[in-house]
Amino acid sequence: MSLKVWIDGKLVDKEQAKLSVYDHGLLYGDGVFEGLRVYNGRIFEVGTHLRRLFESARAIRLEIPKTAEELKAAMDETVRINGFTDCYIRLVVTRGVGYLGLNPNKCSNPTVFIIADTIELYPPAMYEKGMAIITASVIRNHPNAVSPRIKSLNYLNNILAKLEAADAGVPEALMLNHEGNVAECTADNIFMVRDGLVQTPGIADGILEGVTRRTIFTLCQKLGISCTERTLQRHDIYVADECFLTGSGAEVIAVTKIDSRPIGSGQPGPITRRLREAFHKHVREAV
């Protein structure tokens, strides 16, 4: 049976889920989105995701034509109609259909669509053995251009960094900010561990405030693991004892090599493993 996609209040077959070529989300990347996970039939941290969606929309002066409650109901309906209990949701709001010009005021109504589907960013073996990454030459957006805190449809700099990773034969790339400090990877936040202290870049370093990232702070507190935000340089990652990435799609995954340099022992470290196990337990209990 074909998957159903929710578009502007209607559920349609995946093959019939179409947008106008005049939609400014397509023409100019003008829009915002969220990626959410469903565990045991419940959307994980749905309130946090929706709050970030509305903040992103406000930052680009996009009026979302639905309330948070309506969007949650629409996501629940999409998950239910497709028979999922565990899946990934992509919630997208575009500026809507307009003309061949940048002026967003000529767009009639924003377009909202919801996809519920399975996702596997990395193979299961990689979660056990860890992954290798590189440092990309492409940097994260300058905060005075498009703020990295906006989860917009403009992902071209991330995509270019992802292509560099693919060219290097690795699945992910670390992106630096305009000052040359560590920001995040193309789709995930980055953490490192040194002398038992978990560290990660903060807002001022040019990151998207990840929902899974926030969960890691909560889990560290529960487990008695020290965790802090601080500005990091590549050197800090090179000499770290452990490193891992977090994201709604990736969840928690160890990084064991960067720029051909092994991190720590070259294997997923004990704190990373502990947090990964705690995360999987938490998402089941939290819903």
One Martini backbone bead per residue (centre of mass of N, CA, C, O) as a GRO file, in nm:
protein
  287
    1MET     BB    1   0.097   0.036   0.021
    2SER     BB    2   0.077   0.358  -0.003
    3LEU     BB    3   0.190   0.630   0.107
    4LYS     BB    4   0.097   0.904   0.309
    5VAL     BB    5   0.053   1.255   0.245
    6TRP     BB    6   0.050   1.570   0.397
    7ILE     BB    7  -0.146   1.838   0.230
    8ASP     BB    8  -0.316   2.090   0.329
    9GLY     BB    9  -0.523   1.867   0.484
   10LYS     BB   10  -0.431   1.624   0.291
   11LEU     BB   11  -0.440   1.283   0.200
   12VAL     BB   12  -0.189   1.139  -0.009
   13ASP     BB   13  -0.032   0.981  -0.228
   14LYS     BB   14   0.296   0.977  -0.283
   15GLU     BB   15   0.266   0.997  -0.604
   16GLN     BB   16   0.060   1.267  -0.553
   17ALA     BB   17   0.281   1.441  -0.412
   18LYS     BB   18   0.248   1.782  -0.502
   19LEU     BB   19   0.411   2.075  -0.624
   20SER     BB   20   0.463   2.373  -0.727
   21VAL     BB   21   0.699   2.536  -0.931
   22TYR     BB   22   0.611   2.821  -0.774
   23ASP     BB   23   0.733   2.744  -0.520
   24HIS     BB   24   0.954   2.901  -0.295
   25GLY     BB   25   1.083   2.645  -0.181
   26LEU     BB   26   1.199   2.566  -0.464
   27LEU     BB   27   1.311   2.835  -0.591
   28TYR     BB   28   1.454   2.952  -0.282
   29GLY     BB   29   1.434   2.809   0.000
   30ASP     BB   30   1.150   2.916   0.130
   31GLY     BB   31   1.175   2.788   0.452
   32VAL     BB   32   1.075   2.533   0.693
   33PHE     BB   33   1.184   2.270   0.934
   34GLU     BB   34   1.132   1.927   1.062
   35GLY     BB   35   1.280   1.653   1.251
   36LEU     BB   36   1.115   1.358   1.365
   37ARG     BB   37   1.041   1.119   1.620
   38VAL     BB   38   0.900   0.786   1.656
   39TYR     BB   39   0.793   0.624   1.963
   40ASN     BB   40   0.552   0.416   2.031
   41GLY     BB   41   0.351   0.631   1.872
   42ARG     BB   42   0.530   0.881   1.968
   43ILE     BB   43   0.633   1.204   1.975
   44PHE     BB   44   0.940   1.333   2.019
   45GLU     BB   45   0.955   1.636   2.140
   46VAL     BB   46   0.722   1.810   2.003
   47GLY     BB   47   0.729   2.088   2.144
   48THR     BB   48   1.023   2.161   2.073
   49HIS     BB   49   0.997   2.146   1.767
   50LEU     BB   50   0.763   2.352   1.732
   51ARG     BB   51   0.906   2.591   1.857
   52ARG     BB   52   1.136   2.600   1.647
   53LEU     BB   53   0.962   2.637   1.399
   54PHE     BB   54   0.831   2.911   1.486
   55GLU     BB   55   1.102   3.059   1.519
   56SER     BB   56   1.201   3.027   1.231
   57ALA     BB   57   0.960   3.165   1.096
   58ARG     BB   58   0.987   3.437   1.240
   59ALA     BB   59   1.280   3.502   1.135
   60ILE     BB   60   1.148   3.494   0.817
   61ARG     BB   61   0.851   3.597   0.806
   62LEU     BB   62   0.661   3.334   0.860
   63GLU     BB   63   0.326   3.233   0.838
   64ILE     BB   64   0.170   2.990   1.003
   65PRO     BB   65  -0.151   2.834   0.923
   66LYS     BB   66  -0.093   2.682   1.199
   67THR     BB   67  -0.108   2.533   1.483
   68ALA     BB   68   0.050   2.334   1.696
   69GLU     BB   69  -0.194   2.147   1.743
   70GLU     BB   70  -0.256   2.095   1.441
   71LEU     BB   71   0.020   1.973   1.368
   72LYS     BB   72   0.013   1.739   1.563
   73ALA     BB   73  -0.245   1.609   1.452
   74ALA     BB   74  -0.133   1.567   1.164
   75MET     BB   75   0.100   1.382   1.245
   76ASP     BB   76  -0.063   1.163   1.384
   77GLU     BB   77  -0.231   1.094   1.133
   78THR     BB   78   0.004   1.013   0.945
   79VAL     BB   79   0.111   0.783   1.117
   80ARG     BB   80  -0.151   0.618   1.143
   81ILE     BB   81  -0.225   0.574   0.833
   82ASN     BB   82   0.075   0.421   0.799
   83GLY     BB   83   0.131   0.223   1.055
   84PHE     BB   84   0.313   0.356   1.269
   85THR     BB   85   0.548   0.341   1.564
   86ASP     BB   86   0.825   0.378   1.400
   87CYS     BB   87   0.967   0.698   1.295
   88TYR     BB   88   0.985   0.961   1.053
   89ILE     BB   89   0.951   1.322   1.041
   90ARG     BB   90   0.851   1.566   0.790
   91LEU     BB   91   0.821   1.916   0.848
   92VAL     BB   92   0.681   2.160   0.614
   93VAL     BB   93   0.732   2.519   0.539
   94THR     BB   94   0.633   2.732   0.294
   95ARG     BB   95   0.567   3.026   0.126
   96GLY     BB   96   0.467   2.942  -0.152
   97VAL     BB   97   0.292   3.056  -0.410
   98GLY     BB   98   0.428   3.246  -0.688
   99TYR     BB   99   0.675   3.419  -0.847
  100LEU     BB  100   0.944   3.525  -1.063
  101GLY     BB  101   1.043   3.624  -0.760
  102LEU     BB  102   1.146   3.718  -0.436
  103ASN     BB  103   0.881   3.826  -0.341
  104PRO     BB  104   0.694   3.715  -0.066
  105ASN     BB  105   0.427   3.897  -0.096
  106LYS     BB  106   0.332   3.717  -0.365
  107CYS     BB  107   0.245   3.503  -0.177
  108SER     BB  108  -0.032   3.357  -0.078
  109ASN     BB  109   0.022   3.058   0.062
  110PRO     BB  110   0.134   2.848   0.265
  111THR     BB  111   0.302   2.540   0.272
  112VAL     BB  112   0.199   2.215   0.407
  113PHE     BB  113   0.400   1.924   0.497
  114ILE     BB  114   0.385   1.555   0.562
  115ILE     BB  115   0.626   1.303   0.646
  116ALA     BB  116   0.611   0.943   0.687
  117ASP     BB  117   0.905   0.746   0.765
  118THR     BB  118   1.177   0.582   0.719
  119ILE     BB  119   1.518   0.569   0.874
  120GLU     BB  120   1.881   0.538   0.760
  121LEU     BB  121   2.181   0.689   0.784
  122TYR     BB  122   2.320   0.436   0.923
  123PRO     BB  123   2.466   0.157   0.976
  124PRO     BB  124   2.466  -0.056   1.240
  125ALA     BB  125   2.781  -0.105   1.251
  126MET     BB  126   2.855   0.199   1.305
  127TYR     BB  127   2.744   0.206   1.599
  128GLU     BB  128   2.969   0.001   1.703
  129LYS     BB  129   3.245   0.130   1.553
  130GLY     BB  130   3.207   0.384   1.410
  131MET     BB  131   3.322   0.694   1.259
  132ALA     BB  132   3.437   0.876   0.987
  133ILE     BB  133   3.576   1.207   0.941
  134ILE     BB  134   3.579   1.539   0.821
  135THR     BB  135   3.697   1.852   0.722
  136ALA     BB  136   3.551   2.113   0.587
  137SER     BB  137   3.567   2.396   0.373
  138VAL     BB  138   3.286   2.444   0.446
  139ILE     BB  139   3.093   2.668   0.612
  140ARG     BB  140   2.901   2.801   0.818
  141ASN     BB  141   2.686   3.024   0.860
  142HIS     BB  142   2.665   3.339   0.897
  143PRO     BB  143   2.484   3.511   1.138
  144ASN     BB  144   2.450   3.766   0.916
  145ALA     BB  145   2.294   3.594   0.729
  146VAL     BB  146   2.208   3.284   0.804
  147SER     BB  147   2.104   3.155   1.072
  148PRO     BB  148   2.176   2.851   1.224
  149ARG     BB  149   1.902   2.863   1.405
  150ILE     BB  150   1.773   2.817   1.133
  151LYS     BB  151   1.547   2.577   0.991
  152SER     BB  152   1.601   2.571   0.673
  153LEU     BB  153   1.594   2.507   0.318
  154ASN     BB  154   1.894   2.611   0.337
  155TYR     BB  155   2.147   2.345   0.257
  156LEU     BB  156   2.398   2.393   0.070
  157ASN     BB  157   2.644   2.395   0.258
  158ASN     BB  158   2.594   2.110   0.368
  159ILE     BB  159   2.601   1.963   0.095
  160LEU     BB  160   2.892   2.037   0.018
  161ALA     BB  161   3.013   1.894   0.265
  162LYS     BB  162   2.897   1.613   0.199
  163LEU     BB  163   3.054   1.581  -0.066
  164GLU     BB  164   3.332   1.580   0.063
  165ALA     BB  165   3.288   1.326   0.222
  166ALA     BB  166   3.229   1.138  -0.015
  167ASP     BB  167   3.505   1.189  -0.159
  168ALA     BB  168   3.656   1.068   0.114
  169GLY     BB  169   3.481   0.809   0.219
  170VAL     BB  170   3.270   0.949   0.412
  171PRO     BB  171   2.961   1.032   0.594
  172GLU     BB  172   3.104   1.294   0.731
  173ALA     BB  173   3.119   1.655   0.828
  174LEU     BB  174   3.299   1.909   0.954
  175MET     BB  175   3.202   2.237   1.064
  176LEU     BB  176   3.297   2.556   1.054
  177ASN     BB  177   3.329   2.871   1.131
  178HIS     BB  178   3.418   3.205   1.063
  179GLU     BB  179   3.661   3.154   1.295
  180GLY     BB  180   3.750   2.831   1.291
  181ASN     BB  181   3.547   2.688   1.460
  182VAL     BB  182   3.351   2.467   1.598
  183ALA     BB  183   3.027   2.353   1.521
  184GLU     BB  184   2.923   2.120   1.300
  185CYS     BB  185   2.761   1.910   1.121
  186THR     BB  186   2.552   1.871   0.852
  187ALA     BB  187   2.316   1.716   1.072
  188ASP     BB  188   2.496   1.741   1.343
  189ASN     BB  189   2.597   1.734   1.650
  190ILE     BB  190   2.891   1.791   1.858
  191PHE     BB  191   3.096   1.581   2.068
  192MET     BB  192   3.327   1.571   2.348
  193VAL     BB  193   3.587   1.387   2.534
  194ARG     BB  194   3.770   1.501   2.838
  195ASP     BB  195   3.838   1.379   3.127
  196GLY     BB  196   3.507   1.319   3.153
  197LEU     BB  197   3.428   1.571   2.973
  198VAL     BB  198   3.156   1.707   2.823
  199GLN     BB  199   3.165   1.870   2.495
  200THR     BB  200   3.016   2.169   2.332
  201PRO     BB  201   2.899   2.380   2.133
  202GLY     BB  202   2.751   2.688   2.106
  203ILE     BB  203   2.558   2.931   1.979
  204ALA     BB  204   2.808   3.127   1.909
  205ASP     BB  205   2.931   2.887   1.705
  206GLY     BB  206   2.703   2.803   1.486
  207ILE     BB  207   2.431   2.651   1.577
  208LEU     BB  208   2.199   2.407   1.610
  209GLU     BB  209   1.949   2.343   1.844
  210GLY     BB  210   1.929   2.042   1.940
  211VAL     BB  211   1.721   1.804   2.070
  212THR     BB  212   1.924   1.579   2.130
  213ARG     BB  213   2.128   1.761   2.267
  214ARG     BB  214   1.947   1.829   2.506
  215THR     BB  215   1.916   1.536   2.606
  216ILE     BB  216   2.214   1.496   2.683
  217PHE     BB  217   2.214   1.692   2.917
  218THR     BB  218   2.005   1.538   3.083
  219LEU     BB  219   2.160   1.265   3.098
  220CYS     BB  220   2.415   1.367   3.235
  221GLN     BB  221   2.278   1.457   3.493
  222LYS     BB  222   2.160   1.175   3.569
  223LEU     BB  223   2.464   1.028   3.547
  224GLY     BB  224   2.699   1.228   3.647
  225ILE     BB  225   2.790   1.396   3.393
  226SER     BB  226   2.995   1.619   3.271
  227CYS     BB  227   2.859   1.922   3.105
  228THR     BB  228   2.958   2.151   2.834
  229GLU     BB  229   3.001   2.466   2.698
  230ARG     BB  230   3.239   2.530   2.424
  231THR     BB  231   3.498   2.641   2.256
  232LEU     BB  232   3.622   2.479   1.961
  233GLN     BB  233   3.884   2.307   1.814
  234ARG     BB  234   4.031   2.082   1.624
  235HIS     BB  235   4.237   2.001   1.836
  236ASP     BB  236   4.029   1.898   2.044
  237ILE     BB  237   3.937   1.660   1.869
  238TYR     BB  238   4.212   1.522   1.815
  239VAL     BB  239   4.258   1.492   2.157
  240ALA     BB  240   4.034   1.324   2.221
  241ASP     BB  241   3.880   1.049   2.374
  242GLU     BB  242   3.596   1.140   2.253
  243CYS     BB  243   3.324   1.108   1.999
  244PHE     BB  244   2.999   1.259   1.903
  245LEU     BB  245   2.675   1.236   1.758
  246THR     BB  246   2.365   1.434   1.710
  247GLY     BB  247   2.020   1.336   1.616
  248SER     BB  248   1.717   1.252   1.501
  249GLY     BB  249   1.834   1.051   1.290
  250ALA     BB  250   2.111   0.949   1.436
  251GLU     BB  251   2.116   1.021   1.733
  252VAL     BB  252   2.382   0.816   1.853
  253ILE     BB  253   2.729   0.859   1.735
  254ALA     BB  254   3.040   0.759   1.682
  255VAL     BB  255   3.368   0.904   1.663
  256THR     BB  256   3.698   0.757   1.551
  257LYS     BB  257   3.763   0.965   1.305
  258ILE     BB  258   3.974   1.253   1.195
  259ASP     BB  259   4.157   1.325   0.943
  260SER     BB  260   4.301   1.030   0.997
  261ARG     BB  261   4.252   1.052   1.311
  262PRO     BB  262   4.244   0.902   1.590
  263ILE     BB  263   4.013   0.862   1.855
  264GLY     BB  264   4.176   0.763   2.087
  265SER     BB  265   4.135   0.418   2.041
  266GLY     BB  266   3.924   0.395   1.782
  267GLN     BB  267   3.677   0.364   1.975
  268PRO     BB  268   3.408   0.353   2.137
  269GLY     BB  269   3.338   0.501   2.423
  270PRO     BB  270   3.204   0.478   2.739
  271ILE     BB  271   3.031   0.738   2.734
  272THR     BB  272   2.899   0.698   2.464
  273ARG     BB  273   2.766   0.427   2.528
  274ARG     BB  274   2.606   0.524   2.773
  275LEU     BB  275   2.440   0.745   2.619
  276ARG     BB  276   2.313   0.565   2.409
  277GLU     BB  277   2.162   0.379   2.603
  278ALA     BB  278   2.009   0.607   2.752
  279PHE     BB  279   1.858   0.715   2.508
  280HIS     BB  280   1.694   0.458   2.433
  281LYS     BB  281   1.553   0.449   2.705
  282HIS     BB  282   1.431   0.736   2.715
  283VAL     BB  283   1.244   0.733   2.458
  284ARG     BB  284   1.058   0.510   2.578
  285GLU     BB  285   0.983   0.653   2.851
  286ALA     BB  286   0.892   0.948   2.752
  287VAL     BB  287   0.624   0.822   2.589
   0.00000   0.00000   0.00000
